Coordinates of C-alpha atoms and ligand atoms in Angstrom, one line a residue:
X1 CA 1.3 9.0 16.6
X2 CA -0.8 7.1 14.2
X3 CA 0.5 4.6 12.1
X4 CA -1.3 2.2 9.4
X5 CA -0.9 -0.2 6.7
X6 CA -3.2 -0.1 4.0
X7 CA -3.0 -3.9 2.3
X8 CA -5.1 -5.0 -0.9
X9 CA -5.0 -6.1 -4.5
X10 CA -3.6 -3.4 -7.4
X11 CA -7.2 -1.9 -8.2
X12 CA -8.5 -2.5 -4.9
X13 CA -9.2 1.4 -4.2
X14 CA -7.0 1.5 -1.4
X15 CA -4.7 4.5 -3.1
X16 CA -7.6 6.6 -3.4
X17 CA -8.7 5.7 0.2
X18 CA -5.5 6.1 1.5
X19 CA -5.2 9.8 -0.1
X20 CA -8.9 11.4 2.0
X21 CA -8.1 9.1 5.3
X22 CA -4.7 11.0 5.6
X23 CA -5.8 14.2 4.7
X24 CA -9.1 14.4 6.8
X25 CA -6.4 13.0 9.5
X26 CA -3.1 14.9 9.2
X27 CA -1.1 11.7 7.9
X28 CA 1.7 11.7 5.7
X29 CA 0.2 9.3 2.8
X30 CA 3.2 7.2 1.9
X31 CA 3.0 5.2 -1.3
X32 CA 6.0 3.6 -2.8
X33 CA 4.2 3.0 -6.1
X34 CA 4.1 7.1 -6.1
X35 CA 8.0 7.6 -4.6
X36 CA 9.0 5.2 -7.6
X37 CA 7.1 6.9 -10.5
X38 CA 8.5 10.2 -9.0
X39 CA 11.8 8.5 -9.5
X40 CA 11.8 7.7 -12.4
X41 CA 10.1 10.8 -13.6
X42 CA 12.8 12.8 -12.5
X43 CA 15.1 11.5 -14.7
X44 CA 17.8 10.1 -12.6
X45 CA 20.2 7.3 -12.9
X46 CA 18.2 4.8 -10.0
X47 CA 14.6 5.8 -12.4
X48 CA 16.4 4.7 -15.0
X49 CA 16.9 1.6 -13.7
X50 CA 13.8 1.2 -12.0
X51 CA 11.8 2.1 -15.0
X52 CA 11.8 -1.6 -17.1
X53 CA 10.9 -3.6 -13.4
X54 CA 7.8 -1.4 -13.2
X55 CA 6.4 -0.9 -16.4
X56 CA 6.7 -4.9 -16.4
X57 CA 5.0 -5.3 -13.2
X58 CA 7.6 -6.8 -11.3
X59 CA 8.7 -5.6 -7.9
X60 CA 11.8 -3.7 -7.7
X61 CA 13.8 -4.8 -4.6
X62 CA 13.1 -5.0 -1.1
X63 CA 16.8 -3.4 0.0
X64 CA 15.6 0.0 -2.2
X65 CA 11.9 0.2 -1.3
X66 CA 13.2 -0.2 2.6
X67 CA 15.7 2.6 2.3
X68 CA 13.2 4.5 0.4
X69 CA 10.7 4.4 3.5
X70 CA 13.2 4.5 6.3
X71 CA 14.6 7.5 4.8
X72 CA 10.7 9.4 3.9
X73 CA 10.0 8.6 7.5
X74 CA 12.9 11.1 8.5
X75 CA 10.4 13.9 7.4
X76 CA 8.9 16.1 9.3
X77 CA 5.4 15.5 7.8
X78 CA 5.6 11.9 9.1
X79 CA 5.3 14.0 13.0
X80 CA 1.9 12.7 13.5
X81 CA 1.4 9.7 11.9
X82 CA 1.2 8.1 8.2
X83 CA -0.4 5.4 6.2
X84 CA 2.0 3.1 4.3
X85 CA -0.2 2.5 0.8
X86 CA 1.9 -0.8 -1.1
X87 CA 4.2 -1.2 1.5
X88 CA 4.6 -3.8 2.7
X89 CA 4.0 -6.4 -0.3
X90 CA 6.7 -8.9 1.0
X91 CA 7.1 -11.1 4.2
X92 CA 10.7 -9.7 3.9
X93 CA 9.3 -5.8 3.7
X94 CA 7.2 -6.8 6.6
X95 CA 9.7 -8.4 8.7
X96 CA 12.5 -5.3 8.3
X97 CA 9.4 -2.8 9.0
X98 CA 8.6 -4.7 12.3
X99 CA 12.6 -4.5 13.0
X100 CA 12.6 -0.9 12.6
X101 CA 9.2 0.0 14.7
X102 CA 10.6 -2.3 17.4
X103 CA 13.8 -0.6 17.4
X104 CA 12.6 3.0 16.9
X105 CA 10.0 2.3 20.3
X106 CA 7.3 2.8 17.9
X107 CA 3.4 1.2 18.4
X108 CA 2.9 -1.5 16.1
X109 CA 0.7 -0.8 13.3
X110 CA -2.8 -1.3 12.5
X111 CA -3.2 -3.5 9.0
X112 CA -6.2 -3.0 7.1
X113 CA -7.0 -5.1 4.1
X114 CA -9.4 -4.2 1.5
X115 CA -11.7 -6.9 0.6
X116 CA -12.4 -6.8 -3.4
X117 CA -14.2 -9.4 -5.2
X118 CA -12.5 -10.9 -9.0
X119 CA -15.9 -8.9 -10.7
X120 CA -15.2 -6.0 -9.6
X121 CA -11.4 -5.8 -9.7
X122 CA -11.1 -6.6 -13.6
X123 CA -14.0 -3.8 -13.8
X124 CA -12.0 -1.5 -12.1
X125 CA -8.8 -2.0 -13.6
X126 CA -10.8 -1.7 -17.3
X127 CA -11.7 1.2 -16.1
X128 CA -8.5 3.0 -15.0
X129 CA -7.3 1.8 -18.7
X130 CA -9.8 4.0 -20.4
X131 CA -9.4 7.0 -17.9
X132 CA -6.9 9.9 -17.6
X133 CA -5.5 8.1 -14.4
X134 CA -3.7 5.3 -17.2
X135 CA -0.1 4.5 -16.5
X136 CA 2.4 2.5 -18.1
X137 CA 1.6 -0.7 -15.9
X138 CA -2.0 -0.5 -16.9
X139 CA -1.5 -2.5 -19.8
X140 CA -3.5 -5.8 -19.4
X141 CA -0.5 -8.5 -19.7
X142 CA 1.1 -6.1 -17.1
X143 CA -1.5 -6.1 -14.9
X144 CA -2.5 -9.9 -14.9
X145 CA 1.4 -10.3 -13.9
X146 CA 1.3 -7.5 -11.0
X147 CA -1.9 -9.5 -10.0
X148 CA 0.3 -12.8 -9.8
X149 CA 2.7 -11.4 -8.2
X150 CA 0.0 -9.9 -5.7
X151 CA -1.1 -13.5 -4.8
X152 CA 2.4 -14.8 -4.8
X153 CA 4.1 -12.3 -2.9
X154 CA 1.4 -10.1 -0.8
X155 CA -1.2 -12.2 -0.3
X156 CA 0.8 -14.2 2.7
X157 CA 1.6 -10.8 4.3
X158 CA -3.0 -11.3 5.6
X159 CA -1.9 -14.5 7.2
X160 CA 1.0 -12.8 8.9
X161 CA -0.8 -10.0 10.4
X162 CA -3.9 -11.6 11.1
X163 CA -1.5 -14.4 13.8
X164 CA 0.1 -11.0 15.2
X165 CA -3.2 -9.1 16.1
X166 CA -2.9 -6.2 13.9
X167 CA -5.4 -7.4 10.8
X168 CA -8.9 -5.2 10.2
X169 CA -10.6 -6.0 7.4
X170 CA -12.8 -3.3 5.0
X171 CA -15.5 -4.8 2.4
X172 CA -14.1 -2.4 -0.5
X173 CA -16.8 -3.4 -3.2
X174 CA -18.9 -0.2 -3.2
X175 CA -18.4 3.6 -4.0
X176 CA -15.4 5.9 -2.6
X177 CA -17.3 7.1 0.0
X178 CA -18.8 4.0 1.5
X179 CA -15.6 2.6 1.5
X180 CA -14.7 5.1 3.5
X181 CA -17.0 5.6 5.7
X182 CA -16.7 1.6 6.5
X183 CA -12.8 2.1 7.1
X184 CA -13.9 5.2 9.8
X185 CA -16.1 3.0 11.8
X186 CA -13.6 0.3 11.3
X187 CA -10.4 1.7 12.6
X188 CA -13.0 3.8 15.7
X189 CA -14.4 0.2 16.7
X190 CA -10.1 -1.6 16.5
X191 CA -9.6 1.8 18.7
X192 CA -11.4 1.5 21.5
X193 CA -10.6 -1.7 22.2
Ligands
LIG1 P1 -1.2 -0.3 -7.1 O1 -1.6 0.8 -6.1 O2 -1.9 -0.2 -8.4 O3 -1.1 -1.6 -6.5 P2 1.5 0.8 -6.8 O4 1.4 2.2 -7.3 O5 1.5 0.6 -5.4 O6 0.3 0.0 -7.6 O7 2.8 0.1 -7.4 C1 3.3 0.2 -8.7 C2 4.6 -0.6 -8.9 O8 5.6 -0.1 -8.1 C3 4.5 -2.1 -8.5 O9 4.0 -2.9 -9.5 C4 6.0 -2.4 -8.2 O10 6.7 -2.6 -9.4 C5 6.5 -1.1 -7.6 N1 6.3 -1.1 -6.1 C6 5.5 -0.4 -5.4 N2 5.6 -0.6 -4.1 C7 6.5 -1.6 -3.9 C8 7.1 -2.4 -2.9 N3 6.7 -2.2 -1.6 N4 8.0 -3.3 -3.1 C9 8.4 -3.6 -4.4 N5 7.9 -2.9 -5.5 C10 7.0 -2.0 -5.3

């Protein structure tokens, strides 16, 4: 079993880094910001509901997102291991998550933050506004609110891992595949010791 926690500002790359680490690695790539779209693509009464606290750029709350994970670890997919990709982005997400590892038996997982300077974060997010990636929390008052609520909310969650053991970090200011490259040699060197 392999778990991880990918940590990092919205724009930060750690999605996309996320999505080849768990493929070249047999993970289950579990992102909440994808099991909410999903939800509220499909039409059903909790999207519907969901769908204004997104597209805002608030956080929906941390009873749903929990349930959401507890129940998408349940899947048989999840056998080997997974990275959790925005989850956690409270101290309460993190707390019930360390609950439920502790009470499942399961290894602690490893936490890696990706390190992005201001730059290139407002160029990437530029960026994803122009491309064919855009979604509705793109918009630029949206995302300097999801960034707030990054600092406010997430940003203590580095603090919190870092006193427990379980922080790496990854200098995420180059291409795709430097970044991942560094996050290999990363998680080989946290490994083997
Ligand atoms: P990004 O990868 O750009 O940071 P995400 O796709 O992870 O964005 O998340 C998009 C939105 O989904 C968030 O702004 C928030 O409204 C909601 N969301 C995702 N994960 C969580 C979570 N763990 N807790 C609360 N809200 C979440």
């Amino acid at each position: 079993m392999y778990q991880l926690i990918f940590l990092g500002a919205p724009g930060a790359g750690k999605g996309k880094q996320a999505e080849i680490f768990a493929q070249n690695n047999k993970l289950a790539n579990i992102s909440t910001g994808v099991m909410l779209r999903n939800e509220i693509a499909s039409g059903s009464a909790l999207g519907l509901e969901l769908k204004p606290i997104i597209e805002t750029g608030a956080l929906v709350s941390d009873e749903l997102v929990i349930s959401l994970i507890e129940h998408r670890l349940t899947q048989i997919d999840c056998q080997k291991g997974y990275i959790f990709d925005g989850f956690p982005r409270t101290i309460q997400q993190a707390e019930e998550l360390e609950k439920f590892f502790i009470k499942q038996k399961i290894k602690l997982p490893l936490v890696v933050m990706f390190d992005i300077s201001d730059e290139n974060l407002l160029a990437r997010l530029e960026n994803r506004r122009n491309s064919d990636e855009h979604r509705a929390d793109d918009a630029v008052e949206v995302q300097k609110n999801r960034l707030q609520i990054y600092r406010e909310q997430t940003v203590p969650l580095i603090d919190y891992y870092k006193q427990k053991g379980q922080l790496v970090r990854v200098d995420a200011n180059a291409d795709v595949e430097v970044v991942q490259q560094r996050l290999v040699d990363v998680l080989n060197v946290a490994n083997n010791s």
